[in-house]
Amino acid sequence: MTKDFEPTIVAFLCKWCSSAGSDLAGVSRMKYPPNVIPITVMCSGSVSPLYIFNAFQKGADGVLVSGCHPGDCHYIKGNFYARRRIALVKELLDFIGLESERFKMSWVSAAEGTKYTEIIKDFVKELKPLGPQKKLRRDQ
Amino acid sequence: MVEMEQLQKEAKEILKQGKVKFVIGYSKGSQNLTATPVFIKKPEHTSRLIWDPTCVQNLVKFIVDDKQKQSREKKPDERPVGIVVKGCDSRAINVLIQEKFIDRDDVYILGLSCEELGVVDEKKIAQKLEGKKIEKIEFAKKNNLIVSTKDGEKKIPVKDVLADRCLECKAHFPVIYDQLFGEETEREVKEPYKSIKKTESQSPKKRWDFWKEQLEKCIRCYACRSICPMCYCDECVADSINMAVTAETTAEEKAQKIKWIERSPALSENIGYHLIRAIHLAGRCIDCGECERACPVDIPLRLLNKKLEKAAHELFDYDVGFDHKKPSLISSFKDEDPEDFIR
Ligand code: SF4
Ligand code: SF4
Ligand code: FES
């Protein structure tokens, strides 16, 4: 069963870097697993912890938050705030026993199409053996 | 030692001078059990004020209530509220000032030092009595409690029934006050995060089993939110029918309120609620333990908040409620904040 399991990843990508990075991967025709549902947000700093919890509730097997490298945020400080907030969310999810592999953060610039594909490839590889995420999932 | 008479005298004085509109403090519990909150408006009633280890409540919630009430009044009495606080409670005031919910001048703080003690945990007392019903609790000399049941009196040292949070307390005397009663005695806290140690050391699976069992019990009465001095929002994002409705609110706005969490007390929704609450209290919860005390189904809510208190301390060198002039935990950052978890 777990062999055929294809995880669903919800990725919150900031418009100015990470989303552009994923676009670059696309237009350059780089190959990477189709398991991602990308959601463009204005800035990694605008990702509320609610979005993350809700993604898991709606059945995401993994969640990624990705923004510009420190110093590159379009809104100057957004990703610094995000870094703190996400660290706390991570601690909390860990503490209630969600596998820590399921939640990730990354810095992907508009030029890093390759890095983006690597991140997704590795994420999928890590999620597969874990099987579906059922802990936070809402019963339909 | 805190002299009760001094506290009463000071309260009387400020009421007489009209410095405060009323004093919120503790008085003898009506059932002869733990202390009960009291609002004193007349100087001649100040003899009702008490202070002992049964003063468990965090009275700062009443400041929040008063502030909210004021905002609805046409001609509010703008004099400060006198309030009796312990160390933990004083930090709640600091957070409220830091977040500009209240001004420093809104409160006249009568601070009490817990010195070598703290407050009792009613559950620990009950354990000592093996199910016998308590008829009366009295605080006696030498830091003992005299607890009466139908089988007679039993002497229990306060130290044996102190609340866990007091054993882990980093500030057992007020960090902000107008008048201080008692000494700012030093005391060593060996393990400030002892209560979460066990859970932390377990495997993710064990941790999950634990929280699943706990949070399944939640009936979403929202008592934890109602009693928390930090939960002062007019509208709660975790509760879809909790909405601040004014004359200007349109039907459309009401209909379109986002429903992040379903109202049913199903496990997934309970977890959602508690995750949101914990995150919204990160860097704000001062560990007064009221949420846990109010919970009718005994969920160890403190642990969630304690975990984030620890994270704030260890990752960001941030301790809650010690300085209201500092920016709050999540409205600030440092260049050197850890990012080893980011790829
Ligand atoms: S007080 Fe307890 S039962 Fe009520 S909502 Fe809070 S955790 Fe749930
Ligand atoms: S979350 Fe609980 S312990 Fe923390 S401030 Fe609110 S009521 Fe007190
Ligand atoms: S715009 Fe990319 S992180 Fe802020």
PDB file of C-alpha atoms in Angstrom, chain B residues 14-138:
ATOM      1  CA  ILE B  14      -5.970  54.632  47.890  1.00  0.00           C
ATOM      2  CA  LEU B  15      -9.723  54.169  48.045  1.00  0.00           C
ATOM      3  CA  LYS B  16     -10.067  57.015  50.529  1.00  0.00           C
ATOM      4  CA  GLN B  17      -8.027  59.327  48.351  1.00  0.00           C
ATOM      5  CA  GLY B  18     -10.065  58.334  45.348  1.00  0.00           C
ATOM      6  CA  LYS B  19      -6.899  57.298  43.520  1.00  0.00           C
ATOM      7  CA  VAL B  20      -8.579  54.169  42.205  1.00  0.00           C
ATOM      8  CA  LYS B  21     -12.156  53.393  41.291  1.00  0.00           C
ATOM      9  CA  PHE B  22     -12.048  50.040  43.074  1.00  0.00           C
ATOM     10  CA  VAL B  23      -9.626  47.445  44.281  1.00  0.00           C
ATOM     11  CA  ILE B  24      -9.702  43.909  42.961  1.00  0.00           C
ATOM     12  CA  GLY B  25      -8.262  41.433  45.411  1.00  0.00           C
ATOM     13  CA  TYR B  26      -8.831  38.155  47.191  1.00  0.00           C
ATOM     14  CA  SER B  27     -11.138  37.429  50.076  1.00  0.00           C
ATOM     15  CA  LYS B  28     -12.074  34.384  52.056  1.00  0.00           C
ATOM     16  CA  GLY B  29     -13.770  31.789  49.904  1.00  0.00           C
ATOM     17  CA  SER B  30     -17.504  31.531  50.416  1.00  0.00           C
ATOM     18  CA  GLN B  31     -17.317  27.780  50.900  1.00  0.00           C
ATOM     19  CA  ASN B  32     -14.366  28.094  53.260  1.00  0.00           C
ATOM     20  CA  LEU B  33     -12.203  26.658  50.521  1.00  0.00           C
ATOM     21  CA  THR B  34      -9.745  28.570  48.372  1.00  0.00           C
ATOM     22  CA  ALA B  35      -9.851  32.355  48.168  1.00  0.00           C
ATOM     23  CA  THR B  36     -12.355  34.119  45.968  1.00  0.00           C
ATOM     24  CA  PRO B  37     -11.977  37.346  43.977  1.00  0.00           C
ATOM     25  CA  VAL B  38     -13.496  40.443  45.520  1.00  0.00           C
ATOM     26  CA  PHE B  39     -14.148  43.958  44.221  1.00  0.00           C
ATOM     27  CA  ILE B  40     -13.827  46.541  46.956  1.00  0.00           C
ATOM     28  CA  LYS B  41     -15.290  49.971  46.429  1.00  0.00           C
ATOM     29  CA  LYS B  42     -15.519  51.354  49.955  1.00  0.00           C
ATOM     30  CA  PRO B  43     -12.523  51.992  52.209  1.00  0.00           C
ATOM     31  CA  GLU B  44     -14.316  50.421  55.164  1.00  0.00           C
ATOM     32  CA  HIS B  45     -14.517  47.088  53.390  1.00  0.00           C
ATOM     33  CA  THR B  46     -10.815  46.617  52.858  1.00  0.00           C
ATOM     34  CA  SER B  47     -10.528  44.342  55.884  1.00  0.00           C
ATOM     35  CA  ARG B  48     -11.983  41.663  53.653  1.00  0.00           C
ATOM     36  CA  LEU B  49      -8.753  41.471  51.684  1.00  0.00           C
ATOM     37  CA  ILE B  50      -6.624  38.429  52.367  1.00  0.00           C
ATOM     38  CA  TRP B  51      -3.416  36.949  51.078  1.00  0.00           C
ATOM     39  CA  ASP B  52      -2.382  33.322  51.459  1.00  0.00           C
ATOM     40  CA  PRO B  53      -1.437  30.363  49.230  1.00  0.00           C
ATOM     41  CA  THR B  54      -5.066  29.735  48.363  1.00  0.00           C
ATOM     42  CA  CYS B  55      -5.170  32.941  46.274  1.00  0.00           C
ATOM     43  CA  VAL B  56      -4.833  30.985  43.072  1.00  0.00           C
ATOM     44  CA  GLN B  57      -6.753  33.108  40.565  1.00  0.00           C
ATOM     45  CA  ASN B  58      -5.170  35.516  38.154  1.00  0.00           C
ATOM     46  CA  LEU B  59      -7.231  38.657  38.644  1.00  0.00           C
ATOM     47  CA  VAL B  60      -5.831  40.420  35.607  1.00  0.00           C
ATOM     48  CA  LYS B  61      -8.716  39.056  33.555  1.00  0.00           C
ATOM     49  CA  PHE B  62     -10.900  41.575  35.389  1.00  0.00           C
ATOM     50  CA  ILE B  63      -8.707  44.409  34.127  1.00  0.00           C
ATOM     51  CA  VAL B  64      -9.364  43.190  30.609  1.00  0.00           C
ATOM     52  CA  ASP B  65     -13.095  43.044  31.316  1.00  0.00           C
ATOM     53  CA  ASP B  66     -13.078  46.519  32.782  1.00  0.00           C
ATOM     54  CA  LYS B  67     -11.187  47.932  29.817  1.00  0.00           C
ATOM     55  CA  GLN B  68     -13.652  46.362  27.416  1.00  0.00           C
ATOM     56  CA  LYS B  69     -16.569  47.643  29.443  1.00  0.00           C
ATOM     57  CA  GLN B  70     -15.093  51.152  29.463  1.00  0.00           C
ATOM     58  CA  SER B  71     -14.847  51.211  25.716  1.00  0.00           C
ATOM     59  CA  ARG B  72     -18.615  50.757  25.537  1.00  0.00           C
ATOM     60  CA  GLU B  73     -19.460  53.436  28.071  1.00  0.00           C
ATOM     61  CA  LYS B  74     -20.229  57.007  27.166  1.00  0.00           C
ATOM     62  CA  LYS B  75     -18.603  58.541  30.220  1.00  0.00           C
ATOM     63  CA  PRO B  76     -16.272  55.937  31.650  1.00  0.00           C
ATOM     64  CA  ASP B  77     -14.606  56.431  35.003  1.00  0.00           C
ATOM     65  CA  GLU B  78     -11.039  56.812  33.881  1.00  0.00           C
ATOM     66  CA  ARG B  79      -9.373  56.406  37.219  1.00  0.00           C
ATOM     67  CA  PRO B  80      -7.069  53.406  37.514  1.00  0.00           C
ATOM     68  CA  VAL B  81      -8.182  50.079  38.867  1.00  0.00           C
ATOM     69  CA  GLY B  82      -6.402  48.895  41.979  1.00  0.00           C
ATOM     70  CA  ILE B  83      -5.381  45.292  41.659  1.00  0.00           C
ATOM     71  CA  VAL B  84      -3.670  42.726  43.825  1.00  0.00           C
ATOM     72  CA  VAL B  85      -1.192  40.629  41.860  1.00  0.00           C
ATOM     73  CA  LYS B  86       1.312  37.874  42.360  1.00  0.00           C
ATOM     74  CA  GLY B  87       4.501  37.587  40.334  1.00  0.00           C
ATOM     75  CA  CYS B  88       2.914  35.679  37.453  1.00  0.00           C
ATOM     76  CA  ASP B  89      -0.088  37.985  37.342  1.00  0.00           C
ATOM     77  CA  SER B  90       2.133  41.058  37.262  1.00  0.00           C
ATOM     78  CA  ARG B  91       3.720  39.725  34.111  1.00  0.00           C
ATOM     79  CA  ALA B  92       0.266  39.466  32.551  1.00  0.00           C
ATOM     80  CA  ILE B  93      -0.122  43.189  33.207  1.00  0.00           C
ATOM     81  CA  ASN B  94       3.230  43.780  31.563  1.00  0.00           C
ATOM     82  CA  VAL B  95       2.135  41.934  28.442  1.00  0.00           C
ATOM     83  CA  LEU B  96      -1.103  43.916  28.279  1.00  0.00           C
ATOM     84  CA  ILE B  97       0.865  47.164  28.503  1.00  0.00           C
ATOM     85  CA  GLN B  98       3.397  45.926  25.972  1.00  0.00           C
ATOM     86  CA  GLU B  99       0.584  45.169  23.546  1.00  0.00           C
ATOM     87  CA  LYS B 100      -0.987  48.546  24.261  1.00  0.00           C
ATOM     88  CA  PHE B 101      -4.208  46.951  25.385  1.00  0.00           C
ATOM     89  CA  ILE B 102      -3.958  49.005  28.563  1.00  0.00           C
ATOM     90  CA  ASP B 103      -1.792  51.930  29.668  1.00  0.00           C
ATOM     91  CA  ARG B 104       0.425  51.840  32.687  1.00  0.00           C
ATOM     92  CA  ASP B 105      -1.860  54.460  34.267  1.00  0.00           C
ATOM     93  CA  ASP B 106      -4.902  52.233  33.945  1.00  0.00           C
ATOM     94  CA  VAL B 107      -3.776  50.153  36.876  1.00  0.00           C
ATOM     95  CA  TYR B 108      -2.569  50.729  40.383  1.00  0.00           C
ATOM     96  CA  ILE B 109      -0.685  47.590  41.241  1.00  0.00           C
ATOM     97  CA  LEU B 110      -0.518  46.139  44.715  1.00  0.00           C
ATOM     98  CA  GLY B 111       2.154  43.505  44.248  1.00  0.00           C
ATOM     99  CA  LEU B 112       2.559  40.524  46.527  1.00  0.00           C
ATOM    100  CA  SER B 113       5.680  38.440  46.736  1.00  0.00           C
ATOM    101  CA  CYS B 114       5.154  34.707  47.023  1.00  0.00           C
ATOM    102  CA  GLU B 115       8.538  34.525  48.768  1.00  0.00           C
ATOM    103  CA  GLU B 116       9.394  30.897  49.388  1.00  0.00           C
ATOM    104  CA  LEU B 117       5.907  29.624  48.609  1.00  0.00           C
ATOM    105  CA  GLY B 118       3.401  30.130  45.822  1.00  0.00           C
ATOM    106  CA  VAL B 119      -0.150  28.978  45.440  1.00  0.00           C
ATOM    107  CA  VAL B 120      -1.668  25.582  45.992  1.00  0.00           C
ATOM    108  CA  ASP B 121      -2.964  23.144  43.435  1.00  0.00           C
ATOM    109  CA  GLU B 122      -6.451  22.045  44.429  1.00  0.00           C
ATOM    110  CA  LYS B 123      -5.978  18.730  42.662  1.00  0.00           C
ATOM    111  CA  LYS B 124      -2.897  17.953  44.706  1.00  0.00           C
ATOM    112  CA  ILE B 125      -4.800  18.662  47.911  1.00  0.00           C
ATOM    113  CA  ALA B 126      -7.592  16.362  46.776  1.00  0.00           C
ATOM    114  CA  GLN B 127      -5.077  13.593  46.136  1.00  0.00           C
ATOM    115  CA  LYS B 128      -3.793  13.867  49.685  1.00  0.00           C
ATOM    116  CA  LEU B 129      -7.284  13.372  51.020  1.00  0.00           C
ATOM    117  CA  GLU B 130      -8.020  10.185  49.096  1.00  0.00           C
ATOM    118  CA  GLY B 131     -11.404  11.251  47.873  1.00  0.00           C
ATOM    119  CA  LYS B 132     -12.720  12.725  51.077  1.00  0.00           C
ATOM    120  CA  LYS B 133     -14.722  15.893  50.600  1.00  0.00           C
ATOM    121  CA  ILE B 134     -13.072  19.053  51.845  1.00  0.00           C
ATOM    122  CA  GLU B 135     -15.138  21.068  54.262  1.00  0.00           C
ATOM    123  CA  LYS B 136     -12.682  23.801  55.049  1.00  0.00           C
ATOM    124  CA  ILE B 137      -9.182  24.923  54.128  1.00  0.00           C
ATOM    125  CA  GLU B 138      -7.248  27.197  56.426  1.00  0.00           C
TER     126      GLU B 138
END
